[in-house]
Short mmCIF file of C-alpha atoms in Angstrom, two decimals:
data_model
loop_
_atom_site.label_atom_id
_atom_site.label_comp_id
_atom_site.label_asym_id
_atom_site.label_seq_id
_atom_site.Cartn_x
_atom_site.Cartn_y
_atom_site.Cartn_z
CA MET A 13 -24.23 31.89 -0.07
CA SER A 14 -23.63 28.67 1.85
CA THR A 15 -20.69 26.33 1.28
CA ALA A 16 -23.05 23.62 0.05
CA THR A 17 -24.59 25.96 -2.52
CA ARG A 18 -21.16 27.04 -3.76
CA SER A 19 -20.11 23.38 -4.07
CA LEU A 20 -23.22 22.53 -6.07
CA GLY A 21 -22.56 25.51 -8.29
CA ARG A 22 -19.03 24.32 -8.99
CA VAL A 23 -20.28 20.82 -9.79
CA ALA A 24 -22.89 22.21 -12.17
CA VAL A 25 -20.39 24.44 -13.94
CA ALA A 26 -17.78 21.66 -14.22
CA THR A 27 -20.30 19.19 -15.65
CA PHE A 28 -21.75 21.74 -18.04
CA VAL A 29 -18.31 22.74 -19.30
CA ALA A 30 -17.20 19.11 -19.75
CA VAL A 31 -20.19 18.20 -21.92
CA LEU A 32 -19.98 21.55 -23.70
CA LEU A 33 -16.32 21.07 -24.65
CA VAL A 34 -16.94 17.62 -26.09
CA GLY A 35 -19.93 18.90 -28.03
CA LEU A 36 -18.20 22.02 -29.32
CA VAL A 37 -15.21 20.05 -30.58
CA THR A 38 -17.65 17.77 -32.39
CA ALA A 39 -19.57 20.75 -33.74
CA ALA A 40 -16.35 22.27 -35.07
CA ASN A 41 -15.47 19.03 -36.84
CA ASN A 42 -18.97 18.69 -38.30
CA GLY A 43 -19.60 22.36 -39.03
CA GLY A 44 -19.78 21.85 -42.78
CA THR A 45 -21.85 18.68 -42.69
CA PRO A 46 -25.21 19.24 -44.42
CA PRO A 47 -28.22 18.39 -42.23
CA ASN A 48 -30.66 15.58 -42.97
CA ASP A 49 -34.26 16.35 -43.92
CA ASP A 50 -35.51 16.51 -40.30
CA GLU A 51 -32.71 18.83 -39.22
CA ALA A 52 -33.20 21.01 -42.29
CA LEU A 53 -36.88 21.50 -41.37
CA ILE A 54 -35.91 22.29 -37.77
CA ASP A 55 -33.44 24.85 -39.16
CA LEU A 56 -36.24 26.58 -41.07
CA GLN A 57 -38.52 26.72 -38.02
CA VAL A 58 -35.81 27.97 -35.68
CA PHE A 59 -35.03 30.64 -38.28
CA ASP A 60 -38.66 31.84 -37.98
CA VAL A 61 -38.51 32.34 -34.20
CA GLY A 62 -38.82 36.06 -33.44
CA ALA A 63 -40.36 36.95 -36.78
CA HIS A 64 -43.03 34.39 -37.60
CA THR A 65 -42.60 32.29 -34.47
CA PRO A 66 -44.10 28.81 -34.97
CA LEU A 67 -47.00 27.81 -32.76
CA VAL A 68 -46.42 24.07 -33.22
CA GLY A 69 -43.42 21.74 -33.43
CA SER A 70 -41.88 19.57 -36.16
CA TYR A 71 -44.01 17.57 -38.53
CA GLU A 72 -45.44 14.27 -37.28
CA ARG A 73 -45.11 11.37 -39.74
CA PHE A 74 -48.78 10.30 -39.48
CA GLY A 75 -50.11 13.84 -39.90
CA GLY A 76 -50.07 17.17 -38.11
CA ASN A 77 -47.13 18.50 -36.13
CA GLN A 78 -45.54 17.93 -32.76
CA PRO A 79 -47.64 19.80 -30.17
CA GLY A 80 -45.53 22.90 -29.49
CA PRO A 81 -42.54 25.09 -30.45
CA LEU A 82 -40.58 25.23 -27.17
CA LEU A 83 -37.55 23.40 -28.59
CA PHE A 84 -37.31 25.92 -31.45
CA VAL A 85 -37.43 28.80 -28.96
CA LEU A 86 -34.63 27.30 -26.86
CA LEU A 87 -32.44 26.73 -29.92
CA ALA A 88 -33.06 30.21 -31.32
CA ALA A 89 -30.61 32.18 -29.14
CA PRO A 90 -27.43 30.21 -29.98
CA TYR A 91 -28.68 29.99 -33.57
CA ARG A 92 -28.68 33.78 -33.80
CA ILE A 93 -25.42 34.27 -31.86
CA ILE A 94 -23.27 31.52 -33.39
CA GLY A 95 -24.69 31.74 -36.87
CA GLU A 96 -27.70 30.53 -38.77
CA GLY A 97 -27.40 27.02 -40.14
CA PRO A 98 -26.03 23.65 -38.94
CA ALA A 99 -23.29 25.19 -36.75
CA GLY A 100 -25.73 27.32 -34.74
CA LEU A 101 -28.18 24.44 -34.38
CA GLY A 102 -25.36 22.12 -33.30
CA VAL A 103 -24.17 24.46 -30.57
CA GLY A 104 -27.76 24.90 -29.37
CA ALA A 105 -28.20 21.13 -29.15
CA VAL A 106 -24.95 20.80 -27.18
CA LEU A 107 -25.99 23.56 -24.77
CA LEU A 108 -29.34 21.89 -24.12
CA THR A 109 -27.72 18.49 -23.52
CA ALA A 110 -25.06 19.99 -21.26
CA ALA A 111 -27.69 21.81 -19.19
CA CYS A 112 -29.72 18.61 -18.72
CA VAL A 113 -26.66 16.56 -17.72
CA ALA A 114 -25.52 19.27 -15.30
CA GLY A 115 -28.98 19.34 -13.72
CA CYS A 116 -28.94 15.58 -13.19
CA VAL A 117 -25.47 15.68 -11.63
CA VAL A 118 -26.37 18.54 -9.27
CA ILE A 119 -29.44 16.69 -8.00
CA ALA A 120 -27.36 13.53 -7.59
CA VAL A 121 -24.78 15.39 -5.50
CA ARG A 122 -27.55 16.84 -3.32
CA ARG A 123 -28.96 13.37 -2.73
CA GLY A 124 -25.77 11.34 -2.29
CA GLY A 125 -22.66 13.47 -2.38
CA LEU A 126 -19.79 13.51 -4.82
CA LEU A 127 -19.72 9.72 -5.28
CA LEU A 128 -23.29 9.71 -6.63
CA GLY A 129 -22.48 12.71 -8.78
CA VAL A 130 -19.61 10.79 -10.37
CA TRP A 131 -21.87 7.72 -10.83
CA THR A 132 -24.43 9.94 -12.56
CA GLY A 133 -21.93 11.61 -14.85
CA LEU A 134 -20.36 8.26 -15.71
CA LEU A 135 -23.60 6.59 -16.78
CA LEU A 136 -24.89 9.61 -18.69
CA GLY A 137 -21.50 9.89 -20.39
CA VAL A 138 -21.67 6.25 -21.47
CA LEU A 139 -25.23 6.76 -22.71
CA LEU A 140 -24.26 9.76 -24.83
CA LEU A 141 -20.87 8.70 -26.14
CA ALA A 142 -21.95 5.14 -26.96
CA ARG A 143 -24.35 6.61 -29.51
CA GLY A 144 -21.55 8.69 -31.03
CA ALA A 145 -20.25 12.13 -30.08
CA ASP A 146 -21.50 13.49 -33.41
CA LEU A 147 -25.09 13.07 -32.23
CA LEU A 148 -24.44 15.62 -29.46
CA THR A 149 -24.81 18.29 -32.13
CA SER A 150 -28.03 16.94 -33.61
CA PRO A 151 -31.15 19.10 -32.97
CA TRP A 152 -33.46 16.27 -34.08
CA GLU A 153 -35.85 15.46 -31.25
CA PRO A 154 -34.94 11.75 -30.74
CA ASN A 155 -31.30 12.81 -30.36
CA VAL A 156 -31.39 16.07 -28.45
CA LEU A 157 -34.11 15.20 -25.91
CA LEU A 158 -32.75 11.98 -24.38
CA THR A 159 -31.07 13.76 -21.49
CA ALA A 160 -34.23 15.81 -20.94
CA ILE A 161 -36.05 12.56 -20.13
CA ALA A 162 -33.34 11.73 -17.58
CA LEU A 163 -33.58 15.25 -16.14
CA LEU A 164 -37.34 14.94 -15.71
CA VAL A 165 -36.82 11.71 -13.74
CA PHE A 166 -34.25 13.41 -11.51
CA LEU A 167 -36.43 16.49 -10.94
CA VAL A 168 -39.47 14.42 -9.97
CA TRP A 169 -37.25 12.37 -7.64
CA GLU A 170 -35.93 15.54 -6.00
CA TYR A 171 -39.47 16.88 -5.64
CA ALA A 172 -40.59 13.61 -4.05
CA CYS A 173 -37.72 13.91 -1.57
CA GLY A 174 -39.09 17.27 -0.40
CA THR A 175 -37.53 20.02 -2.55
CA ASP A 176 -40.60 22.00 -3.61
CA GLY A 177 -38.64 24.35 -5.84
CA THR A 178 -37.93 21.63 -8.40
CA LEU A 179 -41.60 21.30 -9.38
CA PRO A 180 -41.68 24.33 -11.75
CA LEU A 181 -38.45 23.06 -13.35
CA ALA A 182 -40.03 19.63 -13.75
CA ALA A 183 -43.08 21.24 -15.34
CA ALA A 184 -40.90 23.16 -17.81
CA THR A 185 -38.90 20.02 -18.69
CA ALA A 186 -42.08 17.97 -19.09
CA THR A 187 -43.48 20.69 -21.36
CA LEU A 188 -40.35 20.64 -23.52
CA LEU A 189 -40.70 16.88 -23.96
CA ALA A 190 -44.46 16.82 -24.50
CA GLN A 191 -44.41 19.69 -27.00
CA SER A 192 -41.40 18.51 -28.97
CA TRP A 193 -41.86 14.75 -29.21
CA VAL A 194 -45.19 12.93 -28.90
CA GLY A 195 -43.19 9.74 -28.35
CA SER A 196 -42.38 11.01 -24.86
CA ALA A 197 -46.01 11.77 -23.96
CA ILE A 198 -46.53 8.69 -21.79
CA PHE A 199 -43.31 9.36 -19.86
CA VAL A 200 -44.51 12.89 -19.22
CA ALA A 201 -48.01 11.77 -18.22
CA ALA A 202 -46.72 9.10 -15.83
CA LEU A 203 -44.09 11.26 -14.10
CA GLY A 204 -46.34 14.30 -14.12
CA GLY A 205 -49.10 12.22 -12.55
CA LEU A 206 -46.73 11.10 -9.79
CA ALA A 207 -45.65 14.68 -9.06
CA PHE A 208 -49.28 15.84 -9.03
CA GLY A 209 -50.19 13.01 -6.65
CA ILE A 210 -47.38 13.99 -4.29
CA ALA A 211 -48.53 17.62 -4.37
CA LEU A 212 -52.11 16.63 -3.55
CA THR A 213 -50.90 14.44 -0.68
CA ARG A 214 -48.97 17.35 0.80
CA ILE A 215 -51.99 19.63 0.50
CA VAL A 216 -54.24 17.09 2.24
CA ARG A 217 -51.71 16.66 5.03
CA HIS A 218 -51.55 20.42 5.47
CA ARG A 219 -55.33 20.71 5.75
CA ARG A 220 -55.38 18.01 8.42
CA ALA A 221 -52.39 19.34 10.37
CA PRO A 222 -50.99 22.67 9.13
CA ALA A 223 -47.23 22.54 8.66
CA PRO A 224 -44.73 25.41 8.43
CA ARG A 225 -43.71 24.46 4.89
CA ALA A 226 -47.26 24.48 3.51
CA PRO A 227 -47.27 28.15 2.35
CA GLY A 228 -44.13 27.38 0.33
CA THR A 229 -45.87 24.38 -1.20
CA PHE A 230 -48.81 26.51 -2.31
CA ARG A 231 -46.52 29.17 -3.78
CA THR A 232 -44.67 26.47 -5.70
CA LEU A 233 -47.94 25.10 -7.11
CA ILE A 234 -49.02 28.59 -8.20
CA LEU A 235 -45.64 29.21 -9.86
CA THR A 236 -45.88 25.81 -11.58
CA GLY A 237 -49.33 26.72 -12.91
CA VAL A 238 -47.96 30.00 -14.27
CA VAL A 239 -45.06 28.21 -15.97
CA LEU A 240 -47.41 25.72 -17.61
CA GLY A 241 -49.83 28.44 -18.67
CA VAL A 242 -47.14 30.54 -20.34
CA LEU A 243 -45.34 27.65 -22.06
CA TRP A 244 -48.54 26.07 -23.40
CA LEU A 245 -49.99 29.34 -24.70
CA PRO A 246 -48.68 28.98 -28.32
CA PRO A 247 -50.22 25.53 -29.01
CA VAL A 248 -53.46 26.59 -27.31
CA VAL A 249 -53.65 29.72 -29.50
CA GLU A 250 -53.00 27.56 -32.58
CA GLN A 251 -55.68 25.11 -31.55
CA PHE A 252 -58.35 27.80 -31.33
CA THR A 253 -57.32 29.85 -34.35
CA ARG A 254 -57.04 27.03 -36.89
CA ASP A 255 -59.66 24.53 -38.02
CA PRO A 256 -58.90 21.79 -37.29
CA GLY A 257 -56.30 22.64 -34.68
CA ASN A 258 -53.07 20.69 -34.47
CA LEU A 259 -54.00 19.00 -31.19
CA THR A 260 -57.23 17.82 -32.80
CA GLU A 261 -55.26 16.39 -35.72
CA LEU A 262 -52.91 14.55 -33.38
CA ALA A 263 -55.82 13.09 -31.43
CA SER A 264 -57.45 11.85 -34.64
CA ILE A 265 -54.33 9.90 -35.63
CA ARG A 266 -54.81 7.47 -32.75
CA HIS A 267 -58.38 6.72 -33.81
CA GLU A 268 -57.45 6.16 -37.45
CA ALA A 269 -54.37 4.03 -36.79
CA GLY A 270 -54.17 0.30 -37.17
CA PRO A 271 -53.26 -2.26 -34.50
CA SER A 272 -50.57 -1.39 -31.99
CA LEU A 273 -47.45 -3.36 -31.14
CA GLY A 274 -48.96 -4.93 -28.00
CA ILE A 275 -47.54 -5.74 -24.58
CA ARG A 276 -45.55 -8.82 -25.66
CA ASP A 277 -43.62 -7.14 -28.47
CA GLY A 278 -43.50 -3.91 -26.49
CA TYR A 279 -41.66 -5.74 -23.72
CA ARG A 280 -39.33 -7.43 -26.23
CA ALA A 281 -38.38 -4.00 -27.55
CA LEU A 282 -37.81 -2.57 -24.08
CA ALA A 283 -35.94 -5.66 -22.87
CA LEU A 284 -33.17 -4.98 -25.40
CA GLU A 285 -31.96 -2.35 -22.91
CA PHE A 286 -31.86 -4.76 -19.96
CA GLY A 287 -29.05 -7.05 -21.11
CA PHE A 288 -25.27 -6.73 -20.86
CA ASP A 289 -25.22 -5.92 -24.58
CA ALA A 290 -27.87 -3.21 -24.23
CA PRO A 291 -27.88 -0.48 -26.91
CA TRP A 292 -27.40 2.22 -24.26
CA LEU A 293 -24.01 0.58 -23.57
CA THR A 294 -23.01 -0.55 -27.05
CA GLY A 295 -24.53 2.32 -29.00
CA LYS A 296 -26.47 0.56 -31.74
CA ILE A 297 -30.08 -0.61 -31.58
CA PRO A 298 -30.23 -3.95 -33.47
CA THR A 299 -32.05 -3.92 -36.81
CA PRO A 300 -32.79 -6.52 -39.49
CA PRO A 301 -30.61 -6.31 -42.62
CA PHE A 302 -31.38 -3.23 -44.75
CA SER A 303 -34.15 -2.07 -42.41
CA PRO A 304 -34.48 0.89 -39.98
CA THR A 305 -36.86 -1.06 -37.71
CA VAL A 306 -35.97 -2.61 -34.35
CA ALA A 307 -35.05 -6.32 -34.39
CA LEU A 308 -37.16 -7.59 -31.51
CA ASP A 309 -35.54 -11.03 -31.44
CA GLU A 310 -32.00 -9.75 -30.77
CA GLY A 311 -32.28 -9.45 -26.98
CA SER A 312 -30.19 -11.60 -24.63
CA GLY A 313 -33.34 -13.05 -23.04
CA VAL A 314 -32.32 -12.35 -19.43
CA PRO A 315 -33.34 -8.86 -18.23
CA VAL A 316 -30.26 -8.46 -16.06
CA ALA A 317 -30.69 -4.73 -15.40
CA LEU A 318 -34.32 -5.18 -14.36
CA ILE A 319 -33.46 -8.07 -12.01
CA VAL A 320 -30.62 -6.11 -10.38
CA PHE A 321 -32.86 -3.05 -10.05
CA VAL A 322 -35.67 -4.97 -8.34
CA ALA A 323 -33.24 -6.76 -6.00
CA ALA A 324 -31.54 -3.51 -5.00
CA ALA A 325 -34.92 -1.81 -4.54
CA LEU A 326 -36.00 -4.54 -2.13
CA VAL A 327 -32.80 -4.07 -0.13
CA ALA A 328 -33.39 -0.30 0.03
CA ALA A 329 -37.01 -0.82 1.09
CA ARG A 330 -35.96 -3.16 3.86
CA ARG A 331 -33.33 -0.71 5.11
CA LYS A 332 -35.85 2.17 4.84
CA ALA A 333 -33.52 4.29 2.73
CA ARG A 334 -35.99 7.11 2.01
CA ALA A 335 -34.26 8.85 -0.91
CA ALA A 336 -33.42 5.50 -2.53
CA ASN A 337 -37.01 4.33 -2.11
CA TRP A 338 -38.33 7.43 -3.84
CA LEU A 339 -35.82 7.01 -6.65
CA ASN A 340 -36.91 3.41 -7.10
CA VAL A 341 -40.57 4.44 -7.25
CA VAL A 342 -39.83 7.07 -9.89
CA VAL A 343 -37.69 4.68 -11.95
CA ALA A 344 -40.27 1.87 -11.66
CA ILE A 345 -42.95 4.23 -12.99
CA THR A 346 -40.59 5.22 -15.81
CA VAL A 347 -40.07 1.55 -16.73
CA LEU A 348 -43.83 0.95 -16.77
CA ALA A 349 -44.37 4.10 -18.83
CA ALA A 350 -41.79 2.87 -21.36
CA LEU A 351 -43.52 -0.50 -21.57
CA VAL A 352 -46.92 1.10 -22.21
CA SER A 353 -45.36 3.52 -24.69
CA ARG A 354 -43.85 0.66 -26.70
CA ALA A 355 -47.03 -1.42 -26.52
CA LEU A 356 -49.06 1.45 -27.98
CA VAL A 357 -46.78 2.05 -30.95
CA PHE A 358 -48.66 1.59 -34.20
CA GLY A 359 -46.98 1.02 -37.50
CA ASP A 360 -43.35 -0.04 -37.72
CA LEU A 361 -41.12 0.31 -34.65
CA PHE A 362 -38.34 2.41 -36.14
CA VAL A 363 -35.10 2.75 -34.20
CA TRP A 364 -35.68 6.43 -33.42
CA ILE A 365 -38.98 5.59 -31.71
CA ALA A 366 -37.11 3.30 -29.31
CA GLU A 367 -34.44 5.90 -28.41
CA PRO A 368 -35.99 6.75 -24.98
CA ASP A 369 -35.55 3.12 -23.95
CA ARG A 370 -31.82 3.79 -23.69
CA VAL A 371 -32.52 6.11 -20.77
CA VAL A 372 -34.71 3.45 -19.11
CA GLY A 373 -31.93 0.86 -19.24
CA MET A 374 -29.42 3.32 -17.83
CA LEU A 375 -31.77 4.35 -15.02
CA CYS A 376 -32.19 0.75 -13.84
CA TRP A 377 -28.44 0.43 -13.26
CA TYR A 378 -28.28 3.93 -11.82
CA ALA A 379 -31.03 3.30 -9.26
CA ALA A 380 -29.57 -0.10 -8.34
CA GLY A 381 -26.17 1.42 -7.65
CA TYR A 382 -27.62 4.24 -5.57
CA SER A 383 -29.87 1.89 -3.60
CA LEU A 384 -26.98 -0.40 -2.65
CA VAL A 385 -24.73 2.49 -1.61
CA ALA A 386 -27.51 4.24 0.33
CA SER A 387 -28.51 1.00 2.08
CA SER A 388 -24.95 0.13 3.07
CA SER A 389 -24.43 3.58 4.63
CA LEU A 390 -27.41 3.28 7.00
#
């Protein structure tokens, strides 16, 4: 094992343990807290894993269920080991969050050394702790999957930089998000489309001028296909053994829904995360009095994070900082995906629907910082 590999392993373990300790202390303090309705339903479905394993995810408020049960499967092991109920679910949620944060930090260290790893851990720590340490133990999808969105961005970035082995991991992370939370579907589609486009480009280049790495690329694509096939088997089985299938029900919701939020209000919602008082920094998404919906008129008006991100991206492009340029492409696509996702929201924009926007705001500052450091070192 090389020195670099051992160093990355130590970084991963240290990050995982740090998040785990914070989460476990919180879980111990909240061990007797009764779950809310959503968490109680997740408890019941995790309990069924191994006996009557669910083929779909949590209920969806407009009808049907979330597409797949992967989140329940991941939470099942700590649930059985620690104990059935809120404590076991809380530890499972902490483990999942810690694993995602550790993955982001490891990729950051690979791309920019220890300084970037610290920058990554710092921003993710602010993102998580600003919301409240107690939410680290929540298995509810809008709480437990935020760091999975960040991890998907990092994995696609690492794949774009040339590490083929991250593609199956990206596929598994994308599957977790897509199956567990339809609100993340556009993020998954956009980032998955980018990764697929990169893979096709590499295949075309190989056909024109065979390269030594091409066999590895093909093996990675085959492994990725296997991962997707296995992980998507439960919802596919449900779709063809039930009439109508859950995926059919989810598709029908879009056709029966009323008008969507639209680009203008979608941007106003997203822009809340671009100011100095962004919810990802302060913790609380603004709401009108006595309402759980997002207050779209509470933004600062100046999208500071977006301006800094674009300026830093231009500097990196001019300096031809390859890794920074790829990061900026991935983050830009994530921002656009968030905008489209908000614009397509129908019904009220509840605060939990806007939770992924926290990650988008954080990523703008993250990419800007990396771009400036990478450009200055050239």
